[in-house]
Short mmCIF file of C-alpha atoms in Angstrom, two decimals:
data_model
loop_
_atom_site.label_atom_id
_atom_site.label_comp_id
_atom_site.label_asym_id
_atom_site.label_seq_id
_atom_site.Cartn_x
_atom_site.Cartn_y
_atom_site.Cartn_z
CA MET A 220 29.70 -23.24 -215.34
CA ARG A 221 32.90 -23.37 -213.25
CA ILE A 222 34.97 -23.75 -216.43
CA TYR A 223 32.89 -21.13 -218.24
CA LEU A 224 33.09 -18.42 -215.58
CA LYS A 225 36.82 -18.93 -214.90
CA THR A 226 37.85 -18.64 -218.57
CA PRO A 227 38.33 -14.99 -219.69
CA ARG A 228 37.32 -15.56 -223.32
CA LEU A 229 34.10 -17.25 -222.18
CA ARG A 230 33.29 -14.48 -219.73
CA GLY A 231 33.64 -12.15 -222.71
CA LEU A 232 31.32 -14.46 -224.64
CA LEU A 233 28.75 -14.19 -221.86
CA ALA A 234 28.82 -10.39 -222.13
CA LEU A 235 28.34 -10.68 -225.90
CA ASN A 236 25.43 -13.06 -225.28
CA LEU A 237 23.81 -10.18 -223.39
CA ALA A 238 24.36 -7.91 -226.40
CA VAL A 239 22.76 -10.52 -228.68
CA SER A 240 19.75 -10.87 -226.38
CA ALA A 241 19.29 -7.09 -226.07
CA ALA A 242 19.25 -6.68 -229.86
CA GLY A 243 17.35 -9.89 -230.55
CA THR A 244 14.51 -9.14 -228.15
CA MET A 245 13.98 -5.70 -229.67
CA GLN A 246 13.62 -7.32 -233.07
CA ILE A 247 11.49 -10.28 -231.94
CA VAL A 248 9.21 -8.53 -229.45
CA ASN A 249 8.64 -5.18 -231.17
CA THR A 250 8.72 -5.87 -234.92
CA VAL A 251 4.96 -6.43 -235.05
CA VAL A 252 4.36 -3.19 -233.15
CA LEU A 253 6.74 -1.24 -235.41
CA VAL A 254 5.26 -2.54 -238.65
CA ARG A 255 1.56 -2.74 -237.78
CA SER A 256 1.06 0.12 -235.32
CA VAL A 257 3.79 2.63 -236.21
CA LEU A 258 4.08 2.14 -239.98
CA ASN A 259 0.46 0.97 -240.45
CA LEU A 260 1.47 -1.91 -242.71
CA GLY A 261 0.27 -5.50 -242.94
CA GLU A 262 1.27 -9.06 -242.14
CA LYS A 263 3.29 -9.40 -245.35
CA GLU A 264 5.58 -6.57 -244.23
CA VAL A 265 5.91 -8.14 -240.77
CA ALA A 266 7.14 -11.35 -242.41
CA LEU A 267 9.56 -9.43 -244.64
CA ALA A 268 11.00 -7.58 -241.64
CA PHE A 269 11.62 -10.84 -239.80
CA ALA A 270 13.09 -12.34 -242.98
CA ALA A 271 15.57 -9.46 -243.20
CA ALA A 272 17.02 -10.32 -239.79
CA GLY A 273 17.15 -14.00 -240.68
CA GLY A 274 18.72 -13.25 -244.06
CA GLY A 275 21.48 -11.12 -242.52
CA SER A 276 22.19 -13.88 -240.02
CA MET A 277 22.29 -16.63 -242.67
CA LEU A 278 24.55 -14.64 -244.98
CA ILE A 279 27.17 -14.13 -242.27
CA ALA A 280 26.90 -17.74 -241.10
CA LEU A 281 27.72 -18.91 -244.64
CA LEU A 282 30.62 -16.50 -245.22
CA LEU A 283 32.24 -16.37 -241.78
CA PRO A 284 33.99 -19.79 -241.64
CA LYS A 285 36.33 -18.73 -244.45
CA VAL A 286 37.03 -15.42 -242.71
CA LEU A 287 37.86 -17.20 -239.44
CA GLU A 288 40.62 -19.10 -241.22
CA ARG A 289 42.53 -15.78 -241.39
CA VAL A 290 41.11 -13.70 -238.52
CA SER A 291 40.72 -14.60 -234.84
CA GLU A 292 37.29 -14.76 -233.25
CA ARG A 293 37.63 -11.79 -230.89
CA PRO A 294 37.63 -8.86 -233.37
CA VAL A 295 34.88 -10.53 -235.42
CA MET A 296 32.63 -11.03 -232.41
CA LEU A 297 33.26 -7.54 -231.02
CA LEU A 298 32.40 -6.12 -234.44
CA GLY A 299 29.13 -8.02 -234.24
CA GLY A 300 28.35 -6.41 -230.89
CA VAL A 301 29.03 -2.93 -232.28
CA MET A 302 26.85 -3.63 -235.34
CA MET A 303 23.94 -4.69 -233.15
CA ALA A 304 24.25 -1.61 -230.95
CA LEU A 305 24.44 0.61 -234.05
CA SER A 306 21.31 -0.96 -235.54
CA LEU A 307 19.40 -0.17 -232.33
CA TYR A 308 20.69 3.40 -232.07
CA LEU A 309 19.67 4.04 -235.68
CA GLY A 310 16.14 3.12 -234.63
CA TRP A 311 16.01 6.59 -233.04
CA LEU A 312 15.57 7.96 -236.56
CA SER A 313 12.07 6.45 -236.82
CA PRO A 314 12.93 4.62 -240.06
CA SER A 315 10.57 3.89 -242.91
CA PHE A 316 9.82 0.27 -243.71
CA ALA A 317 12.81 0.09 -246.07
CA GLY A 318 14.97 1.59 -243.31
CA LEU A 319 13.66 -0.93 -240.78
CA VAL A 320 14.48 -3.79 -243.15
CA GLY A 321 18.02 -2.42 -243.42
CA LEU A 322 18.35 -2.13 -239.63
CA TRP A 323 17.13 -5.67 -239.09
CA LEU A 324 19.50 -6.94 -241.78
CA LEU A 325 22.38 -5.23 -239.93
CA LEU A 326 21.15 -6.57 -236.59
CA GLY A 327 20.90 -10.14 -237.88
CA ALA A 328 24.38 -9.94 -239.39
CA GLY A 329 25.83 -8.63 -236.13
CA ALA A 330 24.15 -11.34 -234.09
CA SER A 331 25.55 -14.01 -236.43
CA LEU A 332 29.07 -12.55 -236.10
CA VAL A 333 28.78 -13.28 -232.38
CA MET A 334 26.95 -16.60 -232.44
CA THR A 335 28.64 -18.40 -235.34
CA PRO A 336 32.13 -18.61 -233.72
CA THR A 337 30.73 -19.59 -230.30
CA GLY A 338 31.25 -23.32 -230.79
CA ARG A 339 34.91 -22.76 -231.69
CA LEU A 340 35.48 -20.86 -228.44
CA LEU A 341 33.79 -23.53 -226.35
CA LYS A 342 35.71 -26.41 -227.98
CA ARG A 343 39.10 -24.83 -227.38
CA SER A 344 38.30 -23.83 -223.79
CA CYS A 345 37.90 -27.30 -222.28
CA GLN A 346 39.03 -30.90 -222.40
CA PRO A 347 37.10 -33.05 -224.93
CA GLU A 348 35.22 -34.90 -222.20
CA GLU A 349 33.95 -31.59 -220.76
CA ARG A 350 32.42 -30.33 -224.02
CA PRO A 351 28.83 -31.52 -223.41
CA ALA A 352 28.78 -29.82 -220.02
CA LEU A 353 30.33 -26.62 -221.37
CA PHE A 354 27.86 -26.42 -224.26
CA ALA A 355 25.06 -26.94 -221.73
CA ALA A 356 26.47 -24.08 -219.64
CA GLN A 357 26.50 -21.86 -222.75
CA PHE A 358 22.86 -22.73 -223.41
CA SER A 359 21.82 -21.99 -219.82
CA LEU A 360 23.82 -18.80 -219.34
CA SER A 361 22.92 -17.31 -222.71
CA HIS A 362 19.24 -18.01 -222.11
CA SER A 363 19.46 -16.33 -218.71
CA CYS A 364 20.28 -13.15 -220.66
CA TRP A 365 17.15 -13.61 -222.77
CA LEU A 366 15.17 -14.21 -219.58
CA VAL A 367 16.04 -10.65 -218.57
CA THR A 368 15.81 -8.85 -221.92
CA TYR A 369 12.58 -10.41 -223.23
CA PRO A 370 10.32 -8.90 -220.55
CA LEU A 371 12.48 -5.75 -220.51
CA ALA A 372 11.85 -5.12 -224.23
CA GLY A 373 8.09 -5.44 -223.77
CA TRP A 374 7.96 -3.35 -220.59
CA LEU A 375 10.09 -0.57 -222.08
CA GLY A 376 8.01 -0.56 -225.26
CA VAL A 377 4.82 0.00 -223.26
CA ASN A 378 6.21 2.52 -220.76
CA LEU A 379 8.87 4.46 -222.70
CA GLY A 380 7.78 4.05 -226.28
CA LEU A 381 9.75 2.43 -229.06
CA THR A 382 12.27 5.27 -229.42
CA GLY A 383 13.24 4.99 -225.77
CA THR A 384 13.36 1.21 -226.07
CA PHE A 385 15.73 1.43 -229.03
CA ALA A 386 17.95 3.78 -227.01
CA LEU A 387 18.10 1.75 -223.81
CA LEU A 388 18.56 -1.65 -225.44
CA GLY A 389 21.19 -0.15 -227.75
CA THR A 390 23.01 1.11 -224.66
CA VAL A 391 22.79 -2.37 -223.09
CA ALA A 392 24.25 -3.92 -226.26
CA LEU A 393 27.05 -1.36 -226.49
CA ALA A 394 27.93 -1.59 -222.78
CA ALA A 395 27.95 -5.40 -222.95
CA THR A 396 30.27 -5.27 -225.99
CA GLY A 397 32.61 -2.87 -224.18
CA LEU A 398 32.64 -5.16 -221.15
CA ALA A 399 33.50 -8.12 -223.39
CA ALA A 400 36.44 -6.19 -224.84
CA LEU A 401 37.76 -5.51 -221.32
CA ILE A 402 37.28 -9.06 -220.00
CA TRP A 403 38.57 -10.89 -223.08
CA HIS A 404 42.09 -9.56 -223.66
CA ALA A 405 43.36 -9.10 -227.20
CA HIS A 406 46.38 -11.29 -226.35
CA ASP A 407 44.74 -14.69 -225.91
CA PRO A 408 47.25 -17.45 -226.71
CA MET A 409 46.27 -21.09 -226.50
CA ALA A 410 49.45 -22.12 -224.65
CA LEU A 411 50.29 -20.43 -221.34
CA GLU A 412 53.22 -20.70 -218.96
CA HIS A 413 51.97 -21.40 -215.44
CA GLU A 414 52.95 -22.87 -212.08
CA HIS A 415 51.56 -25.90 -210.27
CA ALA A 416 51.43 -26.30 -206.51
CA ALA A 417 51.84 -29.79 -205.02
CA GLN A 418 48.55 -31.68 -205.18
CA SER A 419 47.17 -35.10 -204.30
CA HIS A 420 43.76 -36.18 -205.60
CA THR A 421 41.75 -38.99 -207.18
CA HIS A 422 40.07 -38.90 -210.60
CA LEU A 423 39.80 -40.84 -213.86
CA HIS A 424 42.97 -40.23 -215.93
CA TYR A 425 45.29 -41.36 -218.70
CA HIS A 426 49.08 -41.30 -218.45
CA ASP A 427 49.46 -37.98 -220.25
CA GLU A 428 51.86 -35.11 -219.60
CA HIS A 429 50.22 -34.47 -216.22
CA HIS A 430 50.26 -38.08 -215.03
CA GLN A 431 53.65 -39.70 -214.85
CA HIS A 432 53.63 -41.81 -211.68
CA GLU A 433 54.30 -45.30 -210.37
CA HIS A 434 51.65 -48.02 -210.01
CA GLU A 435 51.21 -51.02 -207.74
CA GLY A 436 49.57 -53.22 -210.39
CA TRP A 437 45.93 -53.16 -209.26
CA GLU A 438 44.97 -49.93 -210.99
CA GLY A 439 43.84 -51.60 -214.22
CA PRO A 440 43.90 -50.33 -217.82
CA GLU A 441 43.71 -46.65 -218.70
CA PRO A 442 41.77 -44.59 -218.06
CA HIS A 443 41.76 -45.59 -214.43
CA ARG A 444 41.07 -43.98 -211.08
CA HIS A 445 43.32 -43.97 -208.04
CA SER A 446 44.89 -41.53 -205.63
CA HIS A 447 48.04 -39.93 -207.07
CA HIS A 448 50.36 -37.02 -206.33
CA HIS A 449 51.55 -34.10 -208.46
CA SER A 450 54.84 -32.44 -207.56
CA PRO A 451 55.13 -28.63 -207.73
CA GLY A 452 56.60 -27.11 -210.88
CA SER A 453 56.00 -24.82 -213.83
CA HIS A 454 55.52 -25.51 -217.53
CA GLY A 455 53.60 -24.34 -220.59
CA HIS A 456 50.92 -26.03 -222.70
CA VAL A 457 47.44 -25.46 -224.14
CA PHE A 458 45.62 -24.16 -221.08
CA VAL A 459 42.06 -24.91 -220.03
CA ILE A 460 40.30 -24.99 -216.67
CA ASP A 461 40.15 -28.62 -215.48
CA ASP A 462 41.00 -30.83 -212.49
CA HIS A 463 44.63 -29.70 -212.59
CA HIS A 464 44.12 -26.02 -213.43
CA SER A 465 41.53 -24.39 -211.21
CA HIS A 466 42.48 -20.74 -211.89
CA TRP A 467 43.45 -18.80 -215.00
CA PRO A 468 47.12 -17.73 -214.76
CA SER A 469 47.72 -13.99 -214.42
#
């Protein structure tokens, strides 16, 4: 979580996770109510409505990898947030069943635009040995968003009605997407120029670009652990939060 919350692109991802949960809970919690109670349709239509969201998600998941070869993740994921908010705002129009299927198709596609590139962001935001922990942080933090929006969707549906629920959860999704755009700057290069203060510490390491120091002979084969010193200086390289980079450079 330390790496996650100190990396701007991942803080933006967390905001987009909130947008996904706001849209997803409306679809998951209230589809049965919309189809059975509002439209007076049956179980078959409930299944078709859920399938529309899943179909939109699957379609984007299949097509997006090719798109990401030419386009960076940020505009794609922000577009997904806008699409989810739009699908919820259009729920104000009290759509027919065909309209609801279209909204859920749009919602599922938007959610997939956010979720499909997530692994790429996590992989490039940490050292290889930190990936399991960072993926675990993504799981925990994203599910904390669902922990809030799941009961919220049900409570709003009971107390404000479905139109009000569409409006408020759409606003949550749109606000979260706007926050992501502010936190995650459009200029997001992999390599960053930055300065290092003098530092002495002990950790498991290889003799890479950060570890060029003398040994006494007892340290053993790499990777090994011993106290070592880093002189102050500045340089540029692919930047991630780790033992040598505790803060994102301004």
